[in-house]
mmCIF file of C-alpha atoms in Angstrom:
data_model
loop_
_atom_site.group_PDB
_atom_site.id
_atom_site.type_symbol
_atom_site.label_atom_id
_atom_site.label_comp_id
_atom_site.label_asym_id
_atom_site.label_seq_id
_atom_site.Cartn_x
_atom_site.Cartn_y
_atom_site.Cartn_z
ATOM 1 C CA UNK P 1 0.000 0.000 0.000
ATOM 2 C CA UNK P 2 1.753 3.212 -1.414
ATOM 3 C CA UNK P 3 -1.371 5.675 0.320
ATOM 4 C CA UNK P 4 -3.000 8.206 -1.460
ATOM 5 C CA UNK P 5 -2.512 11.737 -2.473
ATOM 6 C CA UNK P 6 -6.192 12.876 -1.719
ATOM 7 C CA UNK P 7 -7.979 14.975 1.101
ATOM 8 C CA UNK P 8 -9.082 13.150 3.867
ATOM 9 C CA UNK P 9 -11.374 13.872 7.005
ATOM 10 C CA UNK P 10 -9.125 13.951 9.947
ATOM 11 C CA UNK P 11 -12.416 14.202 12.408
ATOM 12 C CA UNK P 12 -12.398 10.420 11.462
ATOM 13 C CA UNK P 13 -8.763 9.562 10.360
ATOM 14 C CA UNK P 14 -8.367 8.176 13.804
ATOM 15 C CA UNK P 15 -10.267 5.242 13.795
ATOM 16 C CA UNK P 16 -9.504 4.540 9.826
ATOM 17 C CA UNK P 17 -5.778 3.710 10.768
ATOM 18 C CA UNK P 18 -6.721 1.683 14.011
ATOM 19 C CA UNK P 19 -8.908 -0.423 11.733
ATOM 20 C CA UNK P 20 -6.360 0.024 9.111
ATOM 21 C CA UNK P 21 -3.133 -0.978 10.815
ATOM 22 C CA UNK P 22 -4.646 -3.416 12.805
ATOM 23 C CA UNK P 23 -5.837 -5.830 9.440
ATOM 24 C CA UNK P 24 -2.187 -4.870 7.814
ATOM 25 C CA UNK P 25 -1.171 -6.317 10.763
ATOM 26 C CA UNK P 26 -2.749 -9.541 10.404
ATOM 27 C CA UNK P 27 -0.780 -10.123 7.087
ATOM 28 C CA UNK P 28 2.712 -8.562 7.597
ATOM 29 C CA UNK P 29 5.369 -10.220 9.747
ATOM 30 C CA UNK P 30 7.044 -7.511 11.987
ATOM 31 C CA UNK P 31 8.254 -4.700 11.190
ATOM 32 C CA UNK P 32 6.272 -3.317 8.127
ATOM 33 C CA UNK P 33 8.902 -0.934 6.775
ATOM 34 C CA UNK P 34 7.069 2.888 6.177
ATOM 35 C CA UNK P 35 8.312 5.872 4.248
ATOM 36 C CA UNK P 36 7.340 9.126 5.033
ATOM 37 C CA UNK P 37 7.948 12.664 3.406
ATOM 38 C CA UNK P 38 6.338 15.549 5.985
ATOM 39 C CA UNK P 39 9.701 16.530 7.111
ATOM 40 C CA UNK P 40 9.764 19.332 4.060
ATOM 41 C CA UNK P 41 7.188 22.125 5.081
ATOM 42 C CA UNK P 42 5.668 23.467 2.039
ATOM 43 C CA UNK P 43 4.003 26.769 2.506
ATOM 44 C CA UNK P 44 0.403 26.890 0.316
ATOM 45 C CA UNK P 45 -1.229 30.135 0.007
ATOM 46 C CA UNK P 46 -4.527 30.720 2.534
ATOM 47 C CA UNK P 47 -6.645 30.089 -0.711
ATOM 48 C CA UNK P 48 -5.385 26.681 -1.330
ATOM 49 C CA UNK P 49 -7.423 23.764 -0.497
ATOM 50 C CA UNK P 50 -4.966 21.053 0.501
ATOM 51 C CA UNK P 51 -4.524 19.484 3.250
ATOM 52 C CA UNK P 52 -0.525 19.275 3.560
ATOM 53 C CA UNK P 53 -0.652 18.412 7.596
ATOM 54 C CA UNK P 54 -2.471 15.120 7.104
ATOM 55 C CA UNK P 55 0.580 13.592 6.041
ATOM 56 C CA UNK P 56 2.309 14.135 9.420
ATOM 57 C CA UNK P 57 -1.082 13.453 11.268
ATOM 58 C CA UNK P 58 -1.368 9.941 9.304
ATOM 59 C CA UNK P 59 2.670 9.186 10.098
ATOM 60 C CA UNK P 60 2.285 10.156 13.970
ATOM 61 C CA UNK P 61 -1.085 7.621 14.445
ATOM 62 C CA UNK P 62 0.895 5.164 12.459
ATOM 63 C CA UNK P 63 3.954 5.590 14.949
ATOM 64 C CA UNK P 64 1.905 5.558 17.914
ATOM 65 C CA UNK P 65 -0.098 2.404 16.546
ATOM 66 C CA UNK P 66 2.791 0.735 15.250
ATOM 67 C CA UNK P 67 6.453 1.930 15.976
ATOM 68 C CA UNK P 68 6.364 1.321 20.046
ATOM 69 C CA UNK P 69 4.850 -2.328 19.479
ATOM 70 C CA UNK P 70 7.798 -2.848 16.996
ATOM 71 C CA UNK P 71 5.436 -3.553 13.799
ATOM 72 C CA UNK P 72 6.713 -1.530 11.997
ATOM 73 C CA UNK P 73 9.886 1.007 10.964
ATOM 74 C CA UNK P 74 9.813 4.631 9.652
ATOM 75 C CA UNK P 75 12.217 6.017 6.945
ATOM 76 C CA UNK P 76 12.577 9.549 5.687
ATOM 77 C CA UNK P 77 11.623 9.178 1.942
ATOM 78 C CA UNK P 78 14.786 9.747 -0.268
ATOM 79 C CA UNK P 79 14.475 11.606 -3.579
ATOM 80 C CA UNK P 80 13.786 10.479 -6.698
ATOM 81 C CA UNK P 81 16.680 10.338 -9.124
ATOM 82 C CA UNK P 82 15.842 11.860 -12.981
ATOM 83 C CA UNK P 83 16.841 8.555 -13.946
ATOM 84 C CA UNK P 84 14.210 6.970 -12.444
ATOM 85 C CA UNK P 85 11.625 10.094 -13.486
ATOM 86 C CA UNK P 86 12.566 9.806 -16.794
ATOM 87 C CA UNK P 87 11.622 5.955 -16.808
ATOM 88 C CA UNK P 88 8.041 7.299 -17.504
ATOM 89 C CA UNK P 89 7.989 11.327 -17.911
ATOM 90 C CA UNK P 90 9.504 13.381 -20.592
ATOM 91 C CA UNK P 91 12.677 14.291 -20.049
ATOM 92 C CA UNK P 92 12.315 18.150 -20.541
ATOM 93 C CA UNK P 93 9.219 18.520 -18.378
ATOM 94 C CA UNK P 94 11.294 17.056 -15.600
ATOM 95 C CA UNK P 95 14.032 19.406 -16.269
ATOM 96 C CA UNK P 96 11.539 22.538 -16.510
ATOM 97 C CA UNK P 97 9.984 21.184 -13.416
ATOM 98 C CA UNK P 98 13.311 20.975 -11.166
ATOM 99 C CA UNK P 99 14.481 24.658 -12.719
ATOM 100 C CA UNK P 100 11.137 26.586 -12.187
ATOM 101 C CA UNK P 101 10.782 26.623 -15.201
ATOM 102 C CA UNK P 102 7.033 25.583 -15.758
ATOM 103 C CA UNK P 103 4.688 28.549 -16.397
ATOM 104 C CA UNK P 104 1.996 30.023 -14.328
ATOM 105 C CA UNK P 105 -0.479 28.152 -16.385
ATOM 106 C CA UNK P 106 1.187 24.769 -15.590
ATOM 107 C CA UNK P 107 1.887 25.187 -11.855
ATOM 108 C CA UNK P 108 -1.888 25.611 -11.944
ATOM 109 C CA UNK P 109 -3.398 22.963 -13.218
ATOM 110 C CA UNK P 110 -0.521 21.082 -10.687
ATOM 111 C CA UNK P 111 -2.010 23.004 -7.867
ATOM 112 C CA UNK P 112 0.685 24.105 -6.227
ATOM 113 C CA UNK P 113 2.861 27.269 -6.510
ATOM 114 C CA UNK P 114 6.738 26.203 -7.432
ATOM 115 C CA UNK P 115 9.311 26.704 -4.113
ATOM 116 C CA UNK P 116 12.160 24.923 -3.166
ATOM 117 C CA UNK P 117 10.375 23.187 -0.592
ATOM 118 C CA UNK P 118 7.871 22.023 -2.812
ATOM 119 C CA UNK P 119 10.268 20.302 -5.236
ATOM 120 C CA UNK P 120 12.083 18.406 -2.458
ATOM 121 C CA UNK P 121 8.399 17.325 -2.021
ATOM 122 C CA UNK P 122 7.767 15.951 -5.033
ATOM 123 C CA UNK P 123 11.009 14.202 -5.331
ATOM 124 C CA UNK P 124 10.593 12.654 -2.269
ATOM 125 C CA UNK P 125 7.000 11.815 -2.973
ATOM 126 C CA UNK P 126 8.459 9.450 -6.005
ATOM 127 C CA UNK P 127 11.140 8.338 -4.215
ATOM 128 C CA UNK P 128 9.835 6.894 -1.408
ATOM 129 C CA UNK P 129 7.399 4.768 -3.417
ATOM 130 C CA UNK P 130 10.509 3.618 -5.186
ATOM 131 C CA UNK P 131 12.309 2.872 -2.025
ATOM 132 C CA UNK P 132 9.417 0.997 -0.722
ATOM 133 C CA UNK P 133 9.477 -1.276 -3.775
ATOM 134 C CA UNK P 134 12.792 -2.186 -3.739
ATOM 135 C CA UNK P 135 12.284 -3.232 -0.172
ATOM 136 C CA UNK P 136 9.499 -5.771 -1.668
ATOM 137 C CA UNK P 137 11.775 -6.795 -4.719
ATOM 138 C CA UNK P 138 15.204 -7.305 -3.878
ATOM 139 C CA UNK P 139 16.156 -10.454 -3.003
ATOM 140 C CA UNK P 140 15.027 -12.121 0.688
ATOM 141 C CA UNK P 141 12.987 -8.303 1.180
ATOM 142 C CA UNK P 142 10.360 -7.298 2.850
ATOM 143 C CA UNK P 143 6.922 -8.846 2.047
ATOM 144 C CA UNK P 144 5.330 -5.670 2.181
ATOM 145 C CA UNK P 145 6.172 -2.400 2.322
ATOM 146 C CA UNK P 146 4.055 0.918 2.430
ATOM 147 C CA UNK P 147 5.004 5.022 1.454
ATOM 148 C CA UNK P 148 2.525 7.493 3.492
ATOM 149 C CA UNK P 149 2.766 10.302 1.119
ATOM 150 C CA UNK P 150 2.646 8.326 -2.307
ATOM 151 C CA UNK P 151 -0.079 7.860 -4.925
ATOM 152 C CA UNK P 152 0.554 10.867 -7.110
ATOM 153 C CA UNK P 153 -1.490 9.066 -10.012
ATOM 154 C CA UNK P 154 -2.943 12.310 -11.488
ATOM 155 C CA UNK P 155 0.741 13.046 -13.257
ATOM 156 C CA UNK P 156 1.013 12.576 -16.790
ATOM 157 C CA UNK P 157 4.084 11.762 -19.297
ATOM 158 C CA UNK P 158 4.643 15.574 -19.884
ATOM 159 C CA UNK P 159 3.039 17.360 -17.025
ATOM 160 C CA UNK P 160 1.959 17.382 -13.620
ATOM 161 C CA UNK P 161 -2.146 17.900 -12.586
ATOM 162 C CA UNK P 162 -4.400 17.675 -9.497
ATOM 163 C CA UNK P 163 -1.802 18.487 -7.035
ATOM 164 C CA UNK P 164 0.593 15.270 -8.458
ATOM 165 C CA UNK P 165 4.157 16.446 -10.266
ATOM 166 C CA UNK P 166 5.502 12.981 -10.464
ATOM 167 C CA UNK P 167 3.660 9.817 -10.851
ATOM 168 C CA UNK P 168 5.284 7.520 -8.370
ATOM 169 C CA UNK P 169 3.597 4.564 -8.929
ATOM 170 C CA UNK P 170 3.985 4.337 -12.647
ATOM 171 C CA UNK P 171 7.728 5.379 -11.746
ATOM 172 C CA UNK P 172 7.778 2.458 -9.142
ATOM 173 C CA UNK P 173 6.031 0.352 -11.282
ATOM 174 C CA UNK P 174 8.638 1.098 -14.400
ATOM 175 C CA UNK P 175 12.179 1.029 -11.818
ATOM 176 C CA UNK P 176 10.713 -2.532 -11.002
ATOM 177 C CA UNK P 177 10.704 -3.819 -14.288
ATOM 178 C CA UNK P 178 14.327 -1.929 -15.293
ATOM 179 C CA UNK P 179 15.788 -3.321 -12.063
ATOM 180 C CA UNK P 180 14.318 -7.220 -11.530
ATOM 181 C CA UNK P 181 14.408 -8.961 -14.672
ATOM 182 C CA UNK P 182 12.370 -11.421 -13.034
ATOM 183 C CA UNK P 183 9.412 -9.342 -12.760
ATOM 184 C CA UNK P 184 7.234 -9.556 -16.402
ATOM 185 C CA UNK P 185 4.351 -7.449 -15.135
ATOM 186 C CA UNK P 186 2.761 -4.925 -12.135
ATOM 187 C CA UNK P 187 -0.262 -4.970 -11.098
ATOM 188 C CA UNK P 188 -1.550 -1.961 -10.142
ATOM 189 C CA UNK P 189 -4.867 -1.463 -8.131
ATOM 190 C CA UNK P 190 -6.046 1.813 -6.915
ATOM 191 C CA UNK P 191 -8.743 2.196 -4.260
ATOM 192 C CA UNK P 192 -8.866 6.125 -4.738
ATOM 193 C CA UNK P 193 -12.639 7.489 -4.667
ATOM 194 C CA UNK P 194 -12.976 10.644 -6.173
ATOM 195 C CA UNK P 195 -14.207 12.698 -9.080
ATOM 196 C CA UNK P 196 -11.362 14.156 -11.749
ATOM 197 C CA UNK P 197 -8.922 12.113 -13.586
ATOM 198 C CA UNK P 198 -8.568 8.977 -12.295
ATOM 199 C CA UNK P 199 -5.891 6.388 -12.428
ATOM 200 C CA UNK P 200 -3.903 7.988 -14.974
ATOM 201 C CA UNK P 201 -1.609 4.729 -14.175
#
């Protein structure tokens, strides 16, 4: 489970990850390794509709649930290499991207305004959802492994929409394939509910 770029209610976040972490729990020998990204801060404007401090919120029930019974182990998210971007986005939106380059226009149909902050973000976004599947993949790994702040499926080849830059699961999905010959296919299932553009995987 990579989690999910959406809003959520936090009045009943709470009891979603008990139940949550609980059934994961019942599959997953000890510890479940977790990525996380809500160490870089991203300032949004007072207009803006997103709820950036869930991520933190979900990773701090998840510790308290899971860390202190020793199911499971939190790791900062790394960032994404352009390597690995480039395994499914075009090569010169990715360099626009990183150089604030993009124009108004584009940042807006992203969502969010370009900072430094906000790139580290979005790098990290990706590259935890990498890191997580090379925990699954390589050799004696984990069984399953999990990235809070993943499913940035509303990315395209060329450009970034609904508040994804990257996708990271096509980009996971790809870097699996490149890396483990022994993997022929990825299956993807995403239990997002939401208008928009959906599962542009």
């Amino acid at each position: 489970f990579f989690g999910a770029n959406q809003p959520i209610s936090m009045r009943n976040a709470p009891l979603r990850l008990q139940l949550a972490s609980r059934a994961v729990c019942t599959l997953v020998q000890p510890p479940l390794p977790l990525w996380y990204n809500d160490h870089y801060q991203v300032s949004l404007p007072s207009t803006s509709s997103f709820p950036m401090e869930k991520y933190r919120y979900i990773r701090e029930a998840l510790q308290r649930e899971l860390e202190a019974a020793g199911k499971a182990t939190f790791h900062e998210s790394p960032l994404a290499s352009v390597e690995d971007l480039t395994t499914v986005h075009d090569g010169e939106y990715v360099r626009r991207y990183l150089a604030n380059e993009l124009s108004h226009k584009e940042n807006r149909r992203i969502g969010f305004p370009w900072s430094e902050a906000g790139k580290l973000r979005a790098l990290s976004s990706t590259g935890g959802t990498v890191a997580a599947m090379h925990a699954v993949c390589r050799p004696g790994g984990a069984r399953f492994a999990g990235h809070i702040a993943g499913g940035t499926h509303h990315a395209f080849a060329d450009r970034g929409e609904g508040y994804c830059v990257f996708n990271d699961i096509a980009v996971a999905a790809a870097c699996a394939l490149r890396d483990y010959p022994a993997i022929r296919r990825v299956l993807l299932v995403d239990l997002d509910v939401h208008q928009h553009t959906a599962r542009q995987t």
